Short mmCIF file of C-alpha atoms and ligand atoms in Angstrom, two decimals:
data_model
loop_
_atom_site.label_atom_id
_atom_site.label_comp_id
_atom_site.label_asym_id
_atom_site.label_seq_id
_atom_site.Cartn_x
_atom_site.Cartn_y
_atom_site.Cartn_z
CA UNK R 1 0.00 0.00 0.00
CA UNK R 2 1.21 3.52 -0.76
CA UNK R 3 1.04 4.48 2.97
CA UNK R 4 3.63 1.80 3.72
CA UNK R 5 6.23 3.12 1.30
CA UNK R 6 8.62 4.24 4.04
CA UNK R 7 11.55 4.43 1.61
CA UNK R 8 9.77 6.27 -1.20
CA UNK R 9 12.56 8.84 -1.70
CA UNK R 10 15.47 6.54 -0.83
CA UNK R 11 18.14 5.34 -3.21
CA UNK R 12 19.46 1.97 -1.99
CA UNK R 13 22.71 0.38 -3.14
CA UNK R 14 22.80 -3.39 -2.57
CA UNK R 15 25.95 -5.47 -3.19
CA UNK R 16 25.64 -9.18 -3.84
CA UNK R 17 22.22 -8.23 -5.21
CA UNK R 18 22.19 -11.19 -7.57
CA UNK R 19 22.52 -13.69 -4.71
CA UNK R 20 19.99 -15.20 -2.34
CA UNK R 21 20.00 -12.66 0.49
CA UNK R 22 20.95 -9.63 -1.66
CA UNK R 23 18.07 -10.29 -4.06
CA UNK R 24 15.56 -10.68 -1.21
CA UNK R 25 16.86 -7.46 0.37
CA UNK R 26 16.51 -5.66 -2.98
CA UNK R 27 12.93 -6.89 -3.40
CA UNK R 28 12.04 -5.78 0.14
CA UNK R 29 13.62 -2.33 -0.26
CA UNK R 30 11.85 -1.79 -3.60
CA UNK R 31 8.62 -2.99 -1.99
CA UNK R 32 9.00 -0.20 0.55
CA UNK R 33 9.43 2.35 -2.24
CA UNK R 34 13.22 2.59 -2.62
CA UNK R 35 14.97 2.83 -5.95
CA UNK R 36 17.59 0.07 -6.02
CA UNK R 37 21.08 0.04 -7.50
CA UNK R 38 21.62 -3.72 -7.68
CA UNK R 39 25.34 -4.55 -7.77
CA UNK R 40 27.00 -7.92 -8.20
CA UNK R 41 30.11 -9.59 -9.57
CA UNK R 42 27.66 -11.59 -11.68
CA UNK R 43 26.24 -8.88 -13.93
CA UNK R 44 23.55 -11.17 -15.38
CA UNK R 45 22.30 -12.03 -11.87
CA UNK R 46 22.13 -8.32 -10.97
CA UNK R 47 20.16 -7.63 -14.18
CA UNK R 48 17.77 -10.45 -13.28
CA UNK R 49 17.19 -8.85 -9.87
CA UNK R 50 16.32 -5.54 -11.56
CA UNK R 51 13.95 -7.40 -13.92
CA UNK R 52 12.17 -8.85 -10.88
CA UNK R 53 11.91 -5.42 -9.24
CA UNK R 54 10.41 -3.89 -12.38
CA UNK R 55 7.90 -6.74 -12.49
CA UNK R 56 6.81 -5.84 -8.96
CA UNK R 57 5.97 -2.35 -10.23
CA UNK R 58 2.62 -3.79 -11.30
CA UNK R 59 1.65 -4.29 -7.65
CA UNK R 60 -0.64 -1.72 -6.07
CA UNK R 61 1.20 1.26 -4.62
CA UNK R 62 4.64 0.06 -5.72
CA UNK R 63 6.45 2.23 -8.22
CA UNK R 64 8.34 0.59 -11.07
CA UNK R 65 11.22 2.84 -10.07
CA UNK R 66 14.34 3.49 -12.08
CA UNK R 67 16.19 0.51 -10.64
CA UNK R 68 19.52 -0.20 -12.31
CA UNK R 69 22.11 -2.98 -12.23
CA UNK R 70 25.87 -2.65 -11.96
CA UNK R 71 28.54 -5.30 -12.50
CA UNK R 72 31.35 -4.83 -9.98
CA UNK R 73 33.99 -6.62 -7.95
CA UNK R 74 33.65 -4.92 -4.55
CA UNK R 75 36.94 -6.38 -3.32
CA UNK R 76 38.71 -4.02 -5.79
CA UNK R 77 39.31 -0.47 -4.55
CA UNK R 78 39.22 1.19 -7.98
CA UNK R 79 36.09 -0.71 -9.04
CA UNK R 80 34.28 0.22 -5.83
CA UNK R 81 35.18 3.90 -6.20
CA UNK R 82 33.95 3.83 -9.81
CA UNK R 83 30.74 2.10 -8.70
CA UNK R 84 29.87 4.95 -6.33
CA UNK R 85 30.68 7.48 -9.07
CA UNK R 86 28.51 5.60 -11.59
CA UNK R 87 25.60 5.30 -9.17
CA UNK R 88 25.77 9.00 -8.32
CA UNK R 89 25.98 9.93 -12.01
CA UNK R 90 23.02 7.65 -12.79
CA UNK R 91 20.73 8.91 -9.99
CA UNK R 92 22.17 12.41 -9.35
CA UNK R 93 22.64 11.67 -5.63
CA UNK R 94 24.52 9.28 -3.37
CA UNK R 95 22.72 6.19 -2.03
CA UNK R 96 21.15 6.86 1.38
CA UNK R 97 20.78 3.13 2.11
CA UNK R 98 23.72 0.80 1.51
CA UNK R 99 23.43 -2.92 2.14
CA UNK R 100 26.60 -5.00 1.65
CA UNK R 101 25.57 -8.60 0.96
CA UNK R 102 28.43 -9.66 -1.34
CA UNK R 103 30.22 -12.62 0.18
CA UNK R 104 31.86 -15.96 -0.48
CA UNK R 105 33.04 -19.02 1.41
CA UNK R 106 36.07 -21.22 0.71
CA UNK R 107 35.79 -23.81 3.47
CA UNK R 108 38.66 -26.01 4.64
CA UNK R 109 40.06 -27.22 7.95
CA UNK R 110 42.67 -24.86 9.39
CA UNK R 111 45.35 -27.54 9.03
CA UNK R 112 44.85 -27.61 5.25
CA UNK R 113 43.66 -24.11 4.34
CA UNK R 114 45.63 -22.44 1.56
CA UNK R 115 46.84 -18.87 1.82
CA UNK R 116 44.88 -18.14 -1.35
CA UNK R 117 41.58 -19.28 0.20
CA UNK R 118 42.34 -17.18 3.27
CA UNK R 119 43.18 -14.06 1.21
CA UNK R 120 40.21 -14.40 -1.15
CA UNK R 121 37.63 -14.71 1.63
CA UNK R 122 39.11 -11.81 3.60
CA UNK R 123 39.19 -9.68 0.43
CA UNK R 124 35.57 -10.32 -0.58
CA UNK R 125 33.96 -10.52 2.86
CA UNK R 126 35.94 -7.93 4.84
CA UNK R 127 38.01 -5.65 2.61
CA UNK R 128 34.93 -5.03 0.44
CA UNK R 129 33.04 -3.87 3.53
CA UNK R 130 35.81 -1.34 4.24
CA UNK R 131 35.81 -0.17 0.61
CA UNK R 132 32.03 0.12 0.22
CA UNK R 133 31.45 1.65 3.66
CA UNK R 134 34.23 4.20 3.11
CA UNK R 135 33.18 5.14 -0.44
CA UNK R 136 29.49 5.41 0.51
CA UNK R 137 30.26 7.45 3.65
CA UNK R 138 32.56 9.81 1.72
CA UNK R 139 29.84 10.36 -0.89
CA UNK R 140 27.21 11.05 1.79
CA UNK R 141 29.42 13.39 3.85
CA UNK R 142 30.53 15.41 0.83
CA UNK R 143 26.87 15.84 -0.22
CA UNK R 144 25.77 16.64 3.39
CA UNK R 145 23.29 13.73 3.22
CA UNK R 146 22.27 11.36 6.00
CA UNK R 147 22.20 7.60 5.47
CA UNK R 148 22.10 4.07 6.77
CA UNK R 149 24.83 1.51 6.09
CA UNK R 150 24.03 -2.15 6.77
CA UNK R 151 26.77 -4.76 6.57
CA UNK R 152 25.87 -8.44 6.48
CA UNK R 153 28.07 -10.37 8.90
CA UNK R 154 27.16 -13.87 10.12
CA UNK R 155 26.50 -15.68 13.37
CA UNK R 156 29.68 -17.60 12.48
CA UNK R 157 31.62 -14.37 13.16
CA UNK R 158 30.49 -14.64 16.76
CA UNK R 159 30.60 -18.36 17.50
CA UNK R 160 33.00 -19.81 14.88
CA UNK R 161 32.44 -22.96 12.83
CA UNK R 162 34.54 -25.99 11.92
CA UNK R 163 36.13 -25.52 8.48
CA UNK R 164 35.53 -21.77 8.41
CA UNK R 165 38.51 -19.99 10.03
CA UNK R 166 38.72 -17.61 7.07
CA UNK R 167 34.96 -16.98 6.92
CA UNK R 168 34.60 -16.60 10.71
CA UNK R 169 37.52 -14.16 10.87
CA UNK R 170 36.11 -12.10 8.00
CA UNK R 171 32.66 -11.91 9.59
CA UNK R 172 34.05 -11.05 13.05
CA UNK R 173 35.97 -8.29 11.29
CA UNK R 174 32.76 -6.97 9.76
CA UNK R 175 31.27 -6.58 13.25
CA UNK R 176 34.29 -4.65 14.58
CA UNK R 177 34.55 -2.47 11.48
CA UNK R 178 30.85 -1.62 11.55
CA UNK R 179 30.79 -0.81 15.27
CA UNK R 180 33.75 1.54 14.79
CA UNK R 181 32.29 3.13 11.66
CA UNK R 182 29.06 3.76 13.60
CA UNK R 183 31.03 5.64 16.27
CA UNK R 184 32.87 7.73 13.66
CA UNK R 185 29.98 8.44 11.31
CA UNK R 186 27.12 9.06 13.75
CA UNK R 187 28.00 12.75 13.96
CA UNK R 188 27.47 12.97 10.18
CA UNK R 189 23.98 11.48 10.48
CA UNK R 190 25.09 8.11 9.10
CA UNK R 191 23.95 4.99 10.98
CA UNK R 192 26.00 1.79 10.63
CA UNK R 193 24.71 -1.63 11.66
CA UNK R 194 25.67 -5.21 11.01
CA UNK R 195 23.26 -8.12 10.76
CA UNK R 196 24.30 -11.65 11.81
CA UNK R 197 22.08 -14.15 9.99
CA UNK R 198 22.01 -17.80 10.97
CA UNK R 199 21.89 -20.47 8.25
CA UNK R 200 19.79 -19.38 5.27
CA UNK R 201 18.93 -21.42 2.19
CA UNK R 202 20.74 -19.69 -0.71
CA UNK R 203 23.23 -20.65 -3.45
CA UNK R 204 25.98 -20.22 -0.82
CA UNK R 205 24.60 -22.90 1.51
CA UNK R 206 23.56 -25.14 -1.39
CA UNK R 207 27.30 -25.84 -1.81
CA UNK R 208 27.56 -27.18 1.77
CA UNK R 209 27.54 -31.03 1.99
CA UNK R 210 24.19 -32.43 3.19
CA UNK R 211 25.74 -34.18 6.22
CA UNK R 212 27.11 -30.83 7.44
CA UNK R 213 23.71 -29.18 6.85
CA UNK R 214 22.01 -31.98 8.79
CA UNK R 215 24.28 -31.23 11.77
CA UNK R 216 23.54 -27.51 11.51
CA UNK R 217 19.79 -28.05 11.26
CA UNK R 218 19.99 -30.23 14.37
CA UNK R 219 21.17 -27.16 16.31
CA UNK R 220 18.41 -24.84 15.07
CA UNK R 221 15.48 -24.66 17.52
CA UNK R 222 12.97 -24.31 14.65
CA UNK R 223 14.42 -27.43 13.01
CA UNK R 224 14.98 -25.85 9.61
CA UNK R 225 17.12 -23.20 7.93
CA UNK R 226 15.82 -19.71 7.29
CA UNK R 227 14.73 -18.32 3.94
CA UNK R 228 16.17 -15.10 2.45
CA UNK R 229 12.66 -13.62 2.51
CA UNK R 230 12.37 -14.40 6.23
CA UNK R 231 9.24 -16.55 5.91
CA UNK R 232 8.46 -18.71 8.95
CA UNK R 233 7.98 -22.07 7.33
CA UNK R 234 10.15 -21.98 4.20
P1 LIG I 301 25.01 -15.96 -2.42
O1 LIG I 301 23.66 -16.40 -2.80
O2 LIG I 301 26.20 -16.75 -2.84
O3 LIG I 301 25.17 -14.43 -2.85
C1 LIG I 301 26.38 -13.73 -2.74
C2 LIG I 301 26.47 -12.84 -3.95
O4 LIG I 301 27.68 -12.05 -3.82
C3 LIG I 301 26.62 -13.64 -5.26
O5 LIG I 301 25.73 -13.14 -6.24
C4 LIG I 301 28.07 -13.41 -5.63
O6 LIG I 301 28.32 -13.45 -7.01
C5 LIG I 301 28.30 -12.01 -5.08
N1 LIG I 301 29.72 -11.73 -4.98
C6 LIG I 301 30.72 -12.60 -4.65
N2 LIG I 301 31.90 -11.98 -4.71
C7 LIG I 301 31.66 -10.70 -5.08
C8 LIG I 301 32.48 -9.58 -5.34
N3 LIG I 301 33.82 -9.65 -5.20
N4 LIG I 301 31.90 -8.42 -5.73
C9 LIG I 301 30.56 -8.34 -5.87
N5 LIG I 301 29.72 -9.37 -5.65
C10 LIG I 301 30.27 -10.54 -5.26
O7 LIG I 301 25.15 -15.86 -0.82
P2 LIG I 301 24.07 -15.45 0.29
O8 LIG I 301 23.82 -16.65 1.11
O9 LIG I 301 22.96 -14.67 -0.31
O10 LIG I 301 25.00 -14.51 1.19
C11 LIG I 301 24.86 -13.09 1.22
C12 LIG I 301 25.65 -12.57 2.41
O11 LIG I 301 25.09 -13.11 3.61
C13 LIG I 301 27.12 -13.02 2.41
O12 LIG I 301 27.92 -11.98 2.92
C14 LIG I 301 27.13 -14.20 3.36
O13 LIG I 301 28.40 -14.39 3.93
C15 LIG I 301 26.11 -13.75 4.37
N6 LIG I 301 25.50 -14.82 5.16
C16 LIG I 301 24.89 -15.89 4.54
C17 LIG I 301 24.34 -16.89 5.32
C18 LIG I 301 23.65 -18.08 4.71
O14 LIG I 301 23.38 -19.03 5.46
N7 LIG I 301 23.36 -18.10 3.43
C19 LIG I 301 24.39 -16.80 6.72
C20 LIG I 301 25.02 -15.72 7.30
C21 LIG I 301 25.56 -14.72 6.51
P3 LIG I 301 28.87 -14.82 -7.66
O15 LIG I 301 27.70 -15.76 -7.60
O16 LIG I 301 29.29 -14.44 -9.04
O17 LIG I 301 30.02 -15.27 -6.78
#
């Protein structure tokens, strides 16, 4: 309904927008009236997200919006800077909502983990959060705009998980970075928060062996994994 469009004038930048959680976040933000800049390493997946958002424009009270997709590797400093420039050029303003969902896992026991798997996961899951948070905050501060930056961490960043030293370290880093950014950026009217999802059914967890998933599900009080949309029984 039009009265529920809390984000009617917001421009939202979502990274990992072609993936399970990033796409669901994009759909939700657009459903609340935001225009979405859907960004992903997989340009075709980001375009598909925008196609879905435009389809939702037929629903009552929901604008088709001028959603746009961007192909980007957010672990690259130059690419991330260019992304913010492109988004601002496209929409004539910086994004006031930024949700960093881009992420990967390269699981292996600590005793066997390669340096490359360590570096790659830290680059995509943690360095990208630094790059996107910094570039978005700089754009907001220089335009004297307020905003909200949301970084997707993981419950694994708090409790650890066998086979995920790289992933757990990256996600713990996201929490520390975001808490510090919140302290620095609050005076500019920019809120920073991290979200720590539990296990969610997405392409990322579809790669996890079933016997590992069975163990995980055994620890979940509801007895099943969550869905990106947050439905109770999916
Ligand atoms: P997903 O479906 O695999 O989506 C992640 C998306 O990020 C993919 O579209 C991926 O593109 C993209 N991506 C990867 N590297 C990138 C890069 N360098 N630059 C830009 N985009 C990049 O995973 P998801 O489950 O939705 O996860 C989203 C976020 O939630 C991640 O940060 C993840 O760690 C976190 N999380 C997930 C769970 C869970 O259980 N699923 C739980 C807690 C936290 P490609 O497909 O081309 O790689």
